């Protein structure tokens, strides 16, 4: 798993991180991991599957429509790109 080193963290920030971690009952390192995860993957972010399902509902697509889509789609394997 990758590692990150953060240098020059001000004392007051480090102290606040330690207090916050203790409040949540975990190590400072675990607290920082949680903060980073929440920053890049927030709870309310739109998810692709949810968005696609919503589009399908708005269009009124049914399970039967998807059966038809599956029957008519081209199932031949795609050719890999050539960079010649």
CSV table of N, CA and C in Angstrom, one decimal:
chain,number,residue,atom,x,y,z
A,1,UNK,N,0.8,-1.2,0.0
A,1,UNK,CA,0.0,0.0,0.0
A,1,UNK,C,0.9,1.2,0.0
A,2,UNK,N,0.5,2.3,-0.8
A,2,UNK,CA,1.4,3.5,-0.8
A,2,UNK,C,1.4,4.2,0.5
A,3,UNK,N,2.5,5.0,0.7
A,3,UNK,CA,2.7,5.8,1.8
A,3,UNK,C,2.8,7.3,1.4
A,4,UNK,N,2.5,8.2,2.3
A,4,UNK,CA,2.6,9.6,2.1
A,4,UNK,C,3.3,10.2,3.3
A,5,UNK,N,4.3,11.0,3.0
A,5,UNK,CA,5.0,11.7,4.1
A,5,UNK,C,4.6,13.2,4.0
A,6,UNK,N,4.1,13.8,5.1
A,6,UNK,CA,3.8,15.2,5.1
A,6,UNK,C,4.8,15.9,6.0
A,7,UNK,N,5.5,16.8,5.4
A,7,UNK,CA,6.5,17.6,6.2
A,7,UNK,C,6.0,18.9,6.6
A,8,UNK,N,6.6,19.5,7.6
A,8,UNK,CA,6.4,20.9,8.0
A,8,UNK,C,4.9,21.1,8.5
A,9,UNK,N,4.3,20.2,9.1
A,9,UNK,CA,3.0,20.3,9.7
A,9,UNK,C,3.2,21.2,11.0
A,10,UNK,N,2.5,22.3,11.0
A,10,UNK,CA,2.6,23.2,12.2
A,10,UNK,C,2.2,22.4,13.5
A,11,UNK,N,2.8,22.8,14.6
A,11,UNK,CA,2.6,22.2,15.9
A,11,UNK,C,1.1,22.2,16.2
A,12,UNK,N,0.5,23.3,16.0
A,12,UNK,CA,-0.9,23.4,16.4
A,12,UNK,C,-1.8,22.5,15.6
A,13,UNK,N,-1.5,22.3,14.3
A,13,UNK,CA,-2.3,21.4,13.5
A,13,UNK,C,-2.0,19.9,14.0
A,14,UNK,N,-0.8,19.6,14.2
A,14,UNK,CA,-0.5,18.2,14.7
A,14,UNK,C,-1.2,18.0,16.1
A,15,UNK,N,-1.2,18.9,16.9
A,15,UNK,CA,-1.8,18.8,18.2
A,15,UNK,C,-3.4,18.6,18.0
A,16,UNK,N,-3.9,19.4,17.1
A,16,UNK,CA,-5.4,19.3,16.9
A,16,UNK,C,-5.7,17.9,16.3
A,17,UNK,N,-4.8,17.4,15.4
A,17,UNK,CA,-5.1,16.1,14.8
A,17,UNK,C,-5.0,15.0,15.9
A,18,UNK,N,-4.1,15.1,16.8
A,18,UNK,CA,-4.0,14.1,17.9
A,18,UNK,C,-5.2,14.2,18.8
A,19,UNK,N,-5.7,15.4,19.1
A,19,UNK,CA,-6.9,15.5,19.9
A,19,UNK,C,-8.1,15.0,19.2
A,20,UNK,N,-8.2,15.3,17.9
A,20,UNK,CA,-9.4,14.8,17.1
A,20,UNK,C,-9.3,13.2,17.0
A,21,UNK,N,-8.1,12.7,16.9
A,21,UNK,CA,-8.0,11.2,16.8
A,21,UNK,C,-8.4,10.6,18.1
A,22,UNK,N,-8.0,11.2,19.2
A,22,UNK,CA,-8.3,10.7,20.6
A,22,UNK,C,-9.8,10.7,20.8
A,23,UNK,N,-10.4,11.8,20.3
A,23,UNK,CA,-11.9,11.9,20.4
A,23,UNK,C,-12.6,10.8,19.7
A,24,UNK,N,-12.1,10.4,18.6
A,24,UNK,CA,-12.7,9.3,17.8
A,24,UNK,C,-12.1,7.9,18.2
A,25,UNK,N,-11.2,7.9,19.1
A,25,UNK,CA,-10.7,6.6,19.6
A,25,UNK,C,-9.8,5.9,18.7
A,26,UNK,N,-9.0,6.6,17.9
A,26,UNK,CA,-8.1,6.0,17.0
A,26,UNK,C,-6.7,6.7,17.0
A,27,UNK,N,-5.8,6.2,16.3
A,27,UNK,CA,-4.5,6.8,16.2
A,27,UNK,C,-4.5,8.0,15.3
A,28,UNK,N,-3.5,8.8,15.4
A,28,UNK,CA,-3.4,10.0,14.6
A,28,UNK,C,-3.3,9.6,13.1
A,29,UNK,N,-2.6,8.6,12.8
A,29,UNK,CA,-2.4,8.1,11.5
A,29,UNK,C,-3.8,7.7,10.9
A,30,UNK,N,-4.5,6.9,11.7
A,30,UNK,CA,-5.9,6.5,11.3
A,30,UNK,C,-6.8,7.7,11.0
A,31,UNK,N,-6.7,8.6,11.9
A,31,UNK,CA,-7.5,9.9,11.8
A,31,UNK,C,-7.2,10.6,10.5
A,32,UNK,N,-5.9,10.7,10.1
A,32,UNK,CA,-5.5,11.4,8.9
A,32,UNK,C,-6.0,10.6,7.7
A,33,UNK,N,-5.9,9.3,7.7
A,33,UNK,CA,-6.4,8.4,6.6
A,33,UNK,C,-7.9,8.7,6.4
A,34,UNK,N,-8.7,8.8,7.6
A,34,UNK,CA,-10.1,9.0,7.5
A,34,UNK,C,-10.4,10.4,6.9
A,35,UNK,N,-9.6,11.4,7.3
A,35,UNK,CA,-9.8,12.8,6.8
A,35,UNK,C,-9.6,12.8,5.3
A,36,UNK,N,-8.5,12.2,4.9
A,36,UNK,CA,-8.2,12.1,3.4
A,36,UNK,C,-9.2,11.4,2.6
A,37,UNK,N,-9.7,10.3,3.2
A,37,UNK,CA,-10.8,9.5,2.4
A,37,UNK,C,-12.0,10.3,2.3
A,38,UNK,N,-12.4,11.0,3.4
A,38,UNK,CA,-13.6,11.8,3.3
A,38,UNK,C,-13.5,13.0,2.4
A,39,UNK,N,-12.3,13.5,2.3
A,39,UNK,CA,-12.0,14.6,1.4
A,39,UNK,C,-12.1,14.2,-0.1
A,40,UNK,N,-11.6,13.1,-0.5
A,40,UNK,CA,-11.6,12.7,-1.9
A,40,UNK,C,-12.8,11.8,-2.3
A,41,UNK,N,-13.5,11.2,-1.3
A,41,UNK,CA,-14.7,10.4,-1.5
A,41,UNK,C,-15.8,10.8,-0.6
A,42,UNK,N,-16.4,12.0,-0.8
A,42,UNK,CA,-17.4,12.4,0.2
A,42,UNK,C,-18.7,11.5,0.0
A,43,UNK,N,-19.4,11.5,1.1
A,43,UNK,CA,-20.6,10.6,1.2
A,43,UNK,C,-21.6,11.0,0.1
A,44,UNK,N,-21.9,12.3,-0.1
A,44,UNK,CA,-23.0,12.7,-1.0
A,44,UNK,C,-22.6,12.8,-2.5
A,45,UNK,N,-21.4,12.2,-2.8
A,45,UNK,CA,-21.0,12.4,-4.2
A,45,UNK,C,-21.8,11.5,-5.1
A,46,UNK,N,-22.1,12.0,-6.3
A,46,UNK,CA,-22.9,11.2,-7.3
A,46,UNK,C,-22.1,10.0,-7.7
A,47,UNK,N,-22.8,8.8,-7.8
A,47,UNK,CA,-22.1,7.6,-8.2
A,47,UNK,C,-22.7,7.2,-9.6
A,48,UNK,N,-21.8,6.7,-10.4
A,48,UNK,CA,-22.2,6.5,-11.8
A,48,UNK,C,-23.4,5.5,-11.9
A,49,UNK,N,-23.4,4.4,-11.2
A,49,UNK,CA,-24.5,3.5,-11.3
A,49,UNK,C,-25.8,4.1,-10.9
A,50,UNK,N,-25.8,4.9,-9.9
A,50,UNK,CA,-27.0,5.6,-9.4
A,50,UNK,C,-27.5,6.6,-10.5
A,51,UNK,N,-26.6,7.3,-11.1
A,51,UNK,CA,-26.9,8.3,-12.1
A,51,UNK,C,-27.5,7.6,-13.3
A,52,UNK,N,-26.9,6.4,-13.7
A,52,UNK,CA,-27.4,5.7,-14.9
A,52,UNK,C,-28.8,5.1,-14.6
A,53,UNK,N,-29.0,4.6,-13.4
A,53,UNK,CA,-30.3,4.0,-13.0
A,53,UNK,C,-31.4,5.1,-13.1
A,54,UNK,N,-31.0,6.3,-12.6
A,54,UNK,CA,-31.9,7.4,-12.6
A,54,UNK,C,-32.3,7.8,-14.0
A,55,UNK,N,-31.3,7.8,-14.9
A,55,UNK,CA,-31.6,8.2,-16.3
A,55,UNK,C,-32.6,7.1,-16.9
A,56,UNK,N,-32.3,5.8,-16.6
A,56,UNK,CA,-33.2,4.8,-17.1
A,56,UNK,C,-34.6,4.9,-16.6
A,57,UNK,N,-34.8,5.3,-15.3
A,57,UNK,CA,-36.1,5.5,-14.7
A,57,UNK,C,-36.8,6.7,-15.4
A,58,UNK,N,-36.1,7.8,-15.6
A,58,UNK,CA,-36.6,8.9,-16.3
A,58,UNK,C,-37.1,8.6,-17.7
A,59,UNK,N,-36.4,7.7,-18.4
A,59,UNK,CA,-36.8,7.3,-19.7
A,59,UNK,C,-37.9,6.3,-19.8
A,60,UNK,N,-38.2,5.7,-18.6
A,60,UNK,CA,-39.2,4.7,-18.5
A,60,UNK,C,-38.8,3.3,-19.0
A,61,UNK,N,-37.5,3.1,-18.9
A,61,UNK,CA,-37.0,1.8,-19.4
A,61,UNK,C,-37.4,0.7,-18.4
A,62,UNK,N,-37.7,-0.5,-18.9
A,62,UNK,CA,-38.1,-1.6,-18.1
A,62,UNK,C,-37.1,-2.8,-18.2
A,63,UNK,N,-37.2,-3.8,-17.4
A,63,UNK,CA,-36.3,-5.0,-17.6
A,63,UNK,C,-36.5,-5.6,-18.9
A,64,UNK,N,-37.7,-5.6,-19.5
A,64,UNK,CA,-37.9,-6.1,-20.8
A,64,UNK,C,-37.1,-5.4,-21.9
A,65,UNK,N,-36.9,-4.1,-21.7
A,65,UNK,CA,-36.1,-3.3,-22.7
A,65,UNK,C,-34.7,-3.7,-22.6
A,66,UNK,N,-34.2,-4.0,-21.4
A,66,UNK,CA,-32.8,-4.4,-21.3
A,66,UNK,C,-32.6,-5.8,-21.9
A,67,UNK,N,-33.6,-6.7,-21.9
A,67,UNK,CA,-33.5,-8.0,-22.5
A,67,UNK,C,-33.3,-7.8,-24.0
A,68,UNK,N,-34.1,-6.9,-24.6
A,68,UNK,CA,-34.0,-6.6,-26.0
A,68,UNK,C,-32.7,-6.0,-26.4
A,69,UNK,N,-32.2,-5.1,-25.5
A,69,UNK,CA,-30.9,-4.5,-25.8
A,69,UNK,C,-29.8,-5.6,-25.8
A,70,UNK,N,-29.9,-6.5,-24.9
A,70,UNK,CA,-28.9,-7.6,-24.8
A,70,UNK,C,-29.0,-8.5,-26.0
A,71,UNK,N,-30.2,-8.7,-26.5
A,71,UNK,CA,-30.3,-9.6,-27.7
A,71,UNK,C,-29.8,-8.9,-29.0
A,72,UNK,N,-29.9,-7.6,-29.1
A,72,UNK,CA,-29.5,-7.0,-30.4
A,72,UNK,C,-28.1,-6.4,-30.4
A,73,UNK,N,-27.5,-6.3,-29.2
A,73,UNK,CA,-26.1,-5.7,-29.2
A,73,UNK,C,-25.1,-6.7,-29.8
A,74,UNK,N,-24.1,-6.1,-30.5
A,74,UNK,CA,-23.1,-6.8,-31.1
A,74,UNK,C,-22.1,-7.4,-30.0
A,75,UNK,N,-22.0,-8.7,-30.0
A,75,UNK,CA,-21.2,-9.4,-29.0
A,75,UNK,C,-19.9,-9.8,-29.4
A,76,UNK,N,-19.5,-9.4,-30.7
A,76,UNK,CA,-18.1,-9.8,-31.1
A,76,UNK,C,-17.1,-9.0,-30.3
A,77,UNK,N,-16.0,-9.7,-30.0
A,77,UNK,CA,-15.0,-9.0,-29.2
A,77,UNK,C,-14.4,-7.8,-30.0
A,78,UNK,N,-14.1,-6.8,-29.2
A,78,UNK,CA,-13.5,-5.6,-29.9
A,78,UNK,C,-12.1,-5.9,-30.2
A,79,UNK,N,-11.6,-5.3,-31.3
A,79,UNK,CA,-10.2,-5.4,-31.8
A,79,UNK,C,-9.4,-4.4,-31.0
A,80,UNK,N,-8.3,-4.9,-30.5
A,80,UNK,CA,-7.4,-3.9,-29.8
A,80,UNK,C,-6.9,-2.8,-30.7
A,81,UNK,N,-6.7,-1.6,-30.2
A,81,UNK,CA,-6.2,-0.6,-31.1
A,81,UNK,C,-4.7,-0.9,-31.6
A,82,UNK,N,-4.4,-0.4,-32.8
A,82,UNK,CA,-3.1,-0.6,-33.3
A,82,UNK,C,-2.5,0.8,-33.4
A,83,UNK,N,-1.3,0.9,-32.9
A,83,UNK,CA,-0.6,2.2,-32.8
A,83,UNK,C,0.6,2.1,-33.8
A,84,UNK,N,0.3,1.9,-35.0
A,84,UNK,CA,1.4,1.7,-36.0
A,84,UNK,C,1.4,2.9,-36.9
